Tab-separated table of C-alpha atoms (C1' of nucleotides) and ligand atoms in Angstrom:
chain	number	residue	atom	x	y	z
A	1	MET	CA	-32.187	-2.028	9.346
A	2	THR	CA	-31.910	-0.235	6.030
A	3	LYS	CA	-34.749	-2.149	4.434
A	4	ASN	CA	-36.011	-1.547	0.912
A	5	CYS	CA	-33.414	1.131	1.007
A	6	ASN	CA	-33.798	4.437	-0.603
A	7	PHE	CA	-30.291	4.626	-1.888
A	8	ILE	CA	-31.439	7.149	-4.450
A	9	GLU	CA	-31.900	9.681	-1.672
A	10	LYS	CA	-28.606	8.737	-0.082
A	11	LEU	CA	-26.780	9.360	-3.341
A	12	ARG	CA	-28.632	12.566	-4.115
A	13	GLY	CA	-27.892	13.796	-0.632
A	14	ALA	CA	-24.200	13.448	-1.386
A	15	GLY	CA	-24.507	15.214	-4.704
A	16	LEU	CA	-24.000	11.970	-6.594
A	17	ARG	CA	-26.343	11.067	-9.418
A	18	PRO	CA	-28.190	7.862	-8.663
A	19	THR	CA	-27.024	5.846	-11.640
A	20	LYS	CA	-27.867	2.176	-11.770
A	21	GLN	CA	-24.217	1.251	-11.158
A	22	ARG	CA	-24.101	3.324	-7.989
A	23	ILE	CA	-27.437	2.045	-6.753
A	24	ASN	CA	-26.272	-1.502	-7.339
A	25	MET	CA	-23.084	-0.835	-5.431
A	26	CYS	CA	-25.134	0.613	-2.582
A	27	GLU	CA	-27.223	-2.543	-2.498
A	28	VAL	CA	-24.143	-4.697	-2.274
A	29	LEU	CA	-22.439	-2.497	0.298
A	30	PHE	CA	-25.180	-1.132	2.527
A	31	ASN	CA	-28.271	-3.308	2.185
A	32	ARG	CA	-27.317	-5.757	4.911
A	33	GLU	CA	-27.654	-6.307	8.616
A	34	LYS	CA	-24.028	-5.896	9.572
A	35	THR	CA	-21.206	-3.739	8.336
A	36	PHE	CA	-18.223	-5.489	6.784
A	37	HIS	CA	-14.713	-5.129	5.447
A	38	PHE	CA	-13.706	-5.686	1.842
A	39	THR	CA	-10.966	-5.163	-0.697
A	40	ILE	CA	-11.548	-3.710	-4.147
A	41	ASN	CA	-11.113	-7.243	-5.484
A	42	ASP	CA	-13.679	-8.645	-3.080
A	43	LEU	CA	-16.082	-5.961	-4.146
A	44	VAL	CA	-15.637	-6.532	-7.855
A	45	LYS	CA	-16.392	-10.231	-7.299
A	46	MET	CA	-19.405	-9.474	-5.112
A	47	ILE	CA	-20.826	-7.101	-7.672
A	48	SER	CA	-20.402	-9.429	-10.609
A	49	GLU	CA	-21.946	-12.274	-8.587
A	50	LYS	CA	-24.866	-10.328	-7.197
A	51	MET	CA	-25.758	-8.391	-10.332
A	52	ASN	CA	-26.231	-9.596	-13.859
A	53	GLN	CA	-25.095	-6.231	-15.168
A	54	LYS	CA	-21.484	-5.903	-16.127
A	55	ILE	CA	-19.664	-3.053	-14.394
A	56	SER	CA	-16.399	-1.416	-15.347
A	57	LEU	CA	-13.482	-1.701	-12.965
A	58	ALA	CA	-12.907	2.029	-13.345
A	59	THR	CA	-16.442	2.638	-12.092
A	60	VAL	CA	-15.838	0.494	-9.042
A	61	TYR	CA	-12.716	2.488	-8.208
A	62	ASN	CA	-14.454	5.784	-8.941
A	63	THR	CA	-17.456	4.932	-6.830
A	64	VAL	CA	-15.514	3.522	-3.905
A	65	HIS	CA	-13.444	6.687	-3.809
A	66	ALA	CA	-16.521	8.874	-4.137
A	67	PHE	CA	-18.165	6.999	-1.264
A	68	GLU	CA	-14.989	7.283	0.763
A	69	LYS	CA	-14.860	11.024	0.213
A	70	LYS	CA	-18.508	11.357	1.206
A	71	GLY	CA	-17.843	9.405	4.389
A	72	TYR	CA	-19.824	6.314	3.378
A	73	LEU	CA	-16.714	4.151	3.486
A	74	LYS	CA	-13.495	4.215	5.437
A	75	GLU	CA	-10.144	2.823	4.346
A	76	ILE	CA	-8.203	0.597	6.735
A	77	SER	CA	-4.625	0.025	5.689
A	78	ILE	CA	-2.812	-3.007	7.057
A	79	ASP	CA	0.396	-2.887	5.104
A	80	SER	CA	1.483	-1.694	1.703
A	81	HIS	CA	0.008	-4.791	0.097
A	82	LYS	CA	-3.197	-5.101	2.113
A	83	SER	CA	-5.801	-2.390	2.241
A	84	TYR	CA	-9.450	-2.777	3.173
A	85	PHE	CA	-12.556	-0.671	3.053
A	86	ASP	CA	-15.022	-0.622	5.891
A	87	THR	CA	-18.732	0.062	5.681
A	88	ASN	CA	-18.600	0.834	9.383
A	89	THR	CA	-17.610	4.480	9.292
A	90	SER	CA	-17.874	5.114	12.995
A	91	SER	CA	-14.671	5.563	14.934
A	92	HIS	CA	-13.595	2.079	15.994
A	93	HIS	CA	-10.549	-0.123	16.374
A	94	HIS	CA	-9.539	-3.368	14.700
A	95	PHE	CA	-7.975	-6.716	15.227
A	96	PHE	CA	-6.183	-8.130	12.237
A	97	ASP	CA	-5.780	-11.872	12.040
A	98	GLU	CA	-2.499	-12.452	10.264
A	99	ASP	CA	-3.330	-16.109	9.650
A	100	THR	CA	-6.580	-15.526	7.821
A	101	ASN	CA	-6.053	-11.909	6.696
A	102	GLU	CA	-9.333	-11.081	8.379
A	103	LEU	CA	-10.168	-7.690	9.877
A	104	ILE	CA	-12.311	-7.795	12.994
A	105	ASP	CA	-14.114	-4.813	14.506
A	106	CYS	CA	-13.666	-3.914	18.114
A	107	ASP	CA	-16.560	-2.416	19.952
A	108	GLU	CA	-16.392	0.250	22.665
A	109	SER	CA	-15.890	-2.219	25.465
A	110	ASP	CA	-12.995	-4.080	23.854
A	111	ILE	CA	-10.393	-1.368	24.211
A	112	ASP	CA	-10.327	1.373	26.807
A	113	LYS	CA	-10.588	4.908	25.531
A	114	ILE	CA	-7.179	6.000	24.293
A	115	ASN	CA	-5.752	8.829	26.327
A	116	ILE	CA	-3.410	11.031	24.350
A	117	ARG	CA	-1.114	13.262	26.339
A	118	LYS	CA	0.943	14.669	23.523
A	119	ASN	CA	-0.390	17.602	21.611
A	120	ILE	CA	1.063	19.042	18.457
A	121	THR	CA	0.870	22.807	18.283
A	122	GLY	CA	-1.598	24.098	15.744
A	123	LYS	CA	-2.859	20.626	14.952
A	124	LYS	CA	-6.121	18.973	15.866
A	125	ILE	CA	-6.712	15.255	16.143
A	126	ASN	CA	-8.733	13.858	13.256
A	127	SER	CA	-8.778	10.225	14.266
A	128	VAL	CA	-7.279	7.751	16.676
A	129	GLU	CA	-7.112	4.197	15.498
A	130	VAL	CA	-5.699	1.086	17.095
A	131	LEU	CA	-4.669	-1.945	15.112
A	132	VAL	CA	-4.063	-5.135	17.061
A	133	ARG	CA	-2.309	-7.817	15.042
A	134	VAL	CA	-3.010	-11.350	16.192
A	135	ALA	CA	-1.908	-14.738	15.005
A	136	SER	CA	-2.204	-18.369	15.909
A	137	ASP	CA	-1.045	-19.166	19.436
A	138	ASN	CA	0.635	-22.484	18.590
A	139	GLN	CA	3.756	-22.549	20.674
A	140	ASN	CA	5.737	-23.422	17.555
A	141	GLN	CA	8.566	-20.987	18.050
A	142	LYS	CA	8.502	-18.633	15.024
B	12	MET	CA	25.667	5.880	19.684
B	13	THR	CA	26.505	3.422	16.953
B	14	LYS	CA	29.791	5.095	16.135
B	15	ASN	CA	32.186	3.803	13.501
B	16	CYS	CA	29.623	1.123	13.245
B	17	ASN	CA	30.380	-2.474	12.708
B	18	PHE	CA	27.616	-3.092	10.257
B	19	ILE	CA	29.536	-6.043	8.930
B	20	GLU	CA	28.841	-7.863	12.187
B	21	LYS	CA	25.223	-6.747	12.175
B	22	LEU	CA	24.749	-8.188	8.707
B	23	ARG	CA	26.613	-11.396	9.430
B	24	GLY	CA	24.601	-11.831	12.570
B	25	ALA	CA	21.474	-11.870	10.441
B	26	GLY	CA	22.936	-14.317	7.968
B	27	LEU	CA	23.282	-11.598	5.352
B	28	ARG	CA	26.517	-11.227	3.480
B	29	PRO	CA	28.081	-7.842	4.102
B	30	THR	CA	28.173	-6.585	0.542
B	31	LYS	CA	29.118	-3.011	-0.117
B	32	GLN	CA	25.545	-2.151	-1.110
B	33	ARG	CA	24.206	-3.483	2.175
B	34	ILE	CA	26.894	-1.786	4.217
B	35	ASN	CA	26.137	1.476	2.451
B	36	MET	CA	22.448	1.079	3.163
B	37	CYS	CA	23.249	0.403	6.797
B	38	GLU	CA	25.286	3.609	6.926
B	39	VAL	CA	22.405	5.605	5.519
B	40	LEU	CA	19.810	3.937	7.709
B	41	PHE	CA	21.486	3.243	11.029
B	42	ASN	CA	24.557	5.432	11.356
B	43	ARG	CA	22.769	8.373	12.940
B	44	GLU	CA	21.743	9.728	16.293
B	45	LYS	CA	17.991	9.383	15.901
B	46	THR	CA	15.762	6.862	14.221
B	47	PHE	CA	13.637	8.083	11.338
B	48	HIS	CA	10.851	7.260	8.905
B	49	PHE	CA	11.264	6.946	5.166
B	50	THR	CA	9.635	5.728	2.002
B	51	ILE	CA	11.386	3.573	-0.568
B	52	ASN	CA	11.605	6.677	-2.742
B	53	ASP	CA	13.160	8.721	0.048
B	54	LEU	CA	15.687	5.988	0.576
B	55	VAL	CA	16.660	5.681	-3.068
B	56	LYS	CA	17.291	9.440	-3.123
B	57	MET	CA	19.254	9.346	0.120
B	58	ILE	CA	21.443	6.543	-1.114
B	59	SER	CA	22.241	8.112	-4.453
B	60	GLU	CA	23.002	11.422	-2.730
B	61	LYS	CA	25.126	9.979	0.041
B	62	MET	CA	27.048	7.486	-2.046
B	63	ASN	CA	28.771	7.935	-5.322
B	64	GLN	CA	28.092	4.313	-6.136
B	65	LYS	CA	25.069	3.568	-8.247
B	66	ILE	CA	22.644	1.086	-6.686
B	67	SER	CA	19.912	-0.886	-8.380
B	68	LEU	CA	16.341	-0.217	-7.358
B	69	ALA	CA	15.830	-3.971	-7.069
B	70	THR	CA	18.632	-4.116	-4.512
B	71	VAL	CA	16.996	-1.385	-2.462
B	72	TYR	CA	13.720	-3.302	-2.414
B	73	ASN	CA	15.474	-6.596	-1.694
B	74	THR	CA	17.539	-5.148	1.108
B	75	VAL	CA	14.708	-3.220	2.718
B	76	HIS	CA	12.625	-6.382	2.754
B	77	ALA	CA	15.527	-8.430	4.083
B	78	PHE	CA	16.066	-5.886	6.863
B	79	GLU	CA	12.354	-5.866	7.589
B	80	LYS	CA	12.306	-9.639	7.892
B	81	LYS	CA	15.309	-9.545	10.214
B	82	GLY	CA	13.590	-6.963	12.384
B	83	TYR	CA	15.922	-4.103	11.499
B	84	LEU	CA	13.075	-2.120	9.964
B	85	LYS	CA	9.369	-1.884	10.567
B	86	GLU	CA	6.720	-0.937	8.041
B	87	ILE	CA	4.127	1.675	8.988
B	88	SER	CA	1.203	1.823	6.605
B	89	ILE	CA	-0.855	4.999	6.489
B	90	ASP	CA	-3.127	4.299	3.574
B	91	SER	CA	-2.935	2.319	0.385
B	92	HIS	CA	-0.833	5.027	-1.230
B	93	LYS	CA	1.402	5.942	1.694
B	94	SER	CA	3.663	3.445	3.364
B	95	TYR	CA	6.722	4.201	5.454
B	96	PHE	CA	9.559	2.265	6.967
B	97	ASP	CA	10.808	2.986	10.440
B	98	THR	CA	14.308	2.453	11.768
B	99	ASN	CA	12.786	2.528	15.244
B	100	THR	CA	11.756	-1.104	15.610
B	101	SER	CA	10.615	-0.878	19.189
B	102	SER	CA	6.901	-1.013	19.857
B	103	HIS	CA	5.661	2.551	19.637
B	104	HIS	CA	2.789	4.656	18.383
B	105	HIS	CA	2.596	7.385	15.761
B	106	PHE	CA	1.096	10.688	14.922
B	107	PHE	CA	0.587	11.320	11.237
B	108	ASP	CA	0.440	14.906	10.075
B	109	GLU	CA	-1.936	14.919	7.137
B	110	ASP	CA	-0.782	18.378	6.056
B	111	THR	CA	2.898	17.536	5.731
B	112	ASN	CA	2.660	13.734	5.337
B	113	GLU	CA	5.049	13.462	8.247
B	114	LEU	CA	5.139	10.542	10.660
B	115	ILE	CA	5.998	11.433	14.245
B	116	ASP	CA	6.974	8.956	16.937
B	117	CYS	CA	5.221	8.883	20.247
B	118	ASP	CA	7.162	7.952	23.296
B	119	GLU	CA	5.911	5.966	26.275
B	120	SER	CA	4.524	8.974	28.083
B	121	ASP	CA	2.501	10.289	25.146
B	122	ILE	CA	-0.171	7.613	25.134
B	123	ASP	CA	-1.303	5.520	28.079
B	124	LYS	CA	-0.724	1.805	27.806
B	125	ILE	CA	-3.498	0.310	25.670
B	126	ASN	CA	-5.701	-2.037	27.620
B	127	ILE	CA	-7.254	-4.729	25.467
B	128	ARG	CA	-10.213	-6.538	26.945
B	129	LYS	CA	-11.154	-8.631	23.954
B	130	ASN	CA	-9.350	-11.868	23.391
B	131	ILE	CA	-9.609	-14.040	20.330
B	132	THR	CA	-9.522	-17.726	21.072
B	133	GLY	CA	-6.355	-19.465	19.987
B	134	LYS	CA	-4.750	-16.197	18.938
B	135	LYS	CA	-1.982	-14.252	20.593
B	136	ILE	CA	-1.372	-10.548	20.220
B	137	ASN	CA	1.636	-9.746	18.045
B	138	SER	CA	1.464	-5.980	18.161
B	139	VAL	CA	-0.699	-3.089	19.227
B	140	GLU	CA	-0.279	0.105	17.298
B	141	VAL	CA	-2.034	3.424	17.536
B	142	LEU	CA	-2.126	5.878	14.677
B	143	VAL	CA	-3.277	9.402	15.501
B	144	ARG	CA	-4.046	11.466	12.435
B	145	VAL	CA	-3.677	15.199	12.928
B	146	ALA	CA	-4.123	18.195	10.672
B	147	SER	CA	-4.026	21.941	10.772
B	148	ASP	CA	-6.349	23.472	13.340
B	149	ASN	CA	-7.465	26.433	11.214
B	150	GLN	CA	-11.141	26.838	11.944
B	151	ASN	CA	-11.809	26.924	8.208
B	152	GLN	CA	-14.673	24.474	8.155
B	153	LYS	CA	-13.603	21.664	5.775
C	12	DC	C1'	-38.232	16.306	-25.446
C	13	DA	C1'	-33.918	18.981	-25.933
C	14	DA	C1'	-29.665	20.186	-23.913
C	15	DC	C1'	-26.025	19.600	-20.922
C	16	DA	C1'	-23.244	18.137	-17.334
C	17	DG	C1'	-21.990	14.202	-15.021
C	18	DT	C1'	-21.082	9.202	-15.590
C	19	DT	C1'	-19.662	4.912	-17.547
C	20	DT	C1'	-16.797	2.350	-20.334
C	21	DA	C1'	-12.915	-0.191	-22.695
C	22	DG	C1'	-8.703	0.207	-23.229
C	23	DA	C1'	-4.319	2.688	-22.805
C	24	DA	C1'	-1.094	4.707	-19.671
C	25	DT	C1'	1.207	5.097	-15.433
C	26	DT	C1'	3.171	3.594	-11.221
C	27	DA	C1'	4.903	0.476	-7.860
C	28	DT	C1'	6.761	-3.775	-7.149
C	29	DT	C1'	8.599	-8.291	-8.350
C	30	DA	C1'	10.747	-11.687	-11.505
C	31	DT	C1'	14.458	-13.008	-14.682
C	32	DA	C1'	18.714	-14.333	-15.965
C	33	DA	C1'	23.260	-12.829	-16.794
C	34	DT	C1'	27.169	-11.099	-14.280
C	35	DG	C1'	29.707	-10.199	-10.080
C	36	DT	C1'	31.425	-11.155	-5.411
C	37	DA	C1'	32.083	-12.943	-0.440
C	38	DG	C1'	33.668	-16.527	1.869
C	39	DA	C1'	35.033	-21.140	1.982
C	40	DT	C1'	38.192	-24.768	0.040
C	41	DT	C1'	42.159	-26.139	-1.785
D	9	DA	C1'	46.736	-17.015	-3.446
D	10	DA	C1'	43.841	-19.361	-6.969
D	11	DT	C1'	39.545	-21.700	-7.340
D	12	DC	C1'	34.901	-22.691	-6.312
D	13	DT	C1'	30.224	-21.884	-5.259
D	14	DA	C1'	26.298	-20.044	-3.261
D	15	DC	C1'	24.522	-15.769	-2.694
D	16	DA	C1'	23.893	-10.958	-4.345
D	17	DT	C1'	23.527	-7.305	-7.752
D	18	DT	C1'	22.087	-5.528	-11.919
D	19	DA	C1'	19.479	-3.981	-16.016
D	20	DT	C1'	15.609	-5.005	-17.858
D	21	DA	C1'	11.216	-7.298	-18.503
D	22	DA	C1'	7.000	-8.683	-16.459
D	23	DT	C1'	3.199	-8.125	-13.495
D	24	DA	C1'	-0.205	-5.891	-10.729
D	25	DA	C1'	-2.733	-2.103	-9.073
D	26	DT	C1'	-4.593	2.123	-10.082
D	27	DT	C1'	-5.583	6.118	-12.875
D	28	DC	C1'	-6.291	8.419	-17.273
D	29	DT	C1'	-8.551	9.163	-21.784
D	30	DA	C1'	-11.927	10.206	-24.757
D	31	DA	C1'	-15.991	8.447	-26.781
D	32	DA	C1'	-20.621	6.895	-25.754
D	33	DC	C1'	-24.334	7.131	-22.531
D	34	DT	C1'	-27.718	8.855	-19.048
D	35	DG	C1'	-29.937	11.614	-15.269
D	36	DT	C1'	-31.654	16.103	-14.596
D	37	DT	C1'	-33.304	20.557	-15.663
D	38	DG	C1'	-36.189	23.442	-18.072
E	207	MN	MN1	-7.834	6.102	-1.584
E	208	MN	MN1	6.655	-5.593	2.609
E	209	ZN	ZN1	-14.193	-1.991	10.894
E	210	ZN	ZN1	8.247	5.405	14.340
DNA sequence: CAACAGTTTAGAATTATTATAATGTAGATT
DNA sequence: AATCTACATTATAATAATTCTAAACTGTTG
């Protein structure tokens, strides 16, 4: 897909200076075949593993939030203690595996289009997201 | 509905001792016509306003989590910085008004039943929740 | 290359939540 | 009713997550 990526252009296009930290983060986040879900902690680990450069935690937060604002990342909140970011920024739904804490993308065919009958005066719909929580099917009661 | 409520029985039924703090929290949370959504902060304010007793913040957290575990409250997470609790513990969907930060319940007729085609081997579905984010419809672009 | 605005950084500060351990209390036992 | 004990409450400390600060650094423009 995005091979030998020109992340410099991507960053410039968003009005973000292509610093080496941001380019490195782009490599880690976007230079791959498939989109994925991560926590800030995951990302800090991935960056320190994949790069030999040190990076400040504040920069990771800053950059993730900048990317989120520019629409390069989406936040998926599971509960107050579990929040993920998604490099798949298209509108899509999720399964959440409560055993493994894993977020799984749905594709179009997995869930029928949501039909919303209610409308709130003066308000437009910005997004419609379904979260399906799943867990092991062992018939151990509770 | 729950008039002159016997919260003592409700608490005992859950294996929770009916202390005066818990009974007071029950009054604030459940002794009302309609269910509602609140944050921990909202709740602390409501309790200190409605009671003349002081209550420890730790007790509020402990009790909210105990009630959540017993199924008397449900958590609704909007993003990593906004999390609500819901005294409506039935399975239902939500609108979230991004202008006012207000959560609004959907009822059965507002959203068609969600049809899930995907199934994850060995996993059962625990819940299916839709969050519809809405915001002011002023045609101010962005 | 000079100048400047934007960026990074380490560390401090802030906030939200949980842990601690001393004190209090509900409910059982006598 | 007095005593006992496990559970609950409390103030406060500790921890964790995130944001702020202000000094140093760097990409861009001219
Ligand atoms: Mn955010
Ligand atoms: Mn919780
Ligand atoms: Zn996703
Ligand atoms: Zn609700």
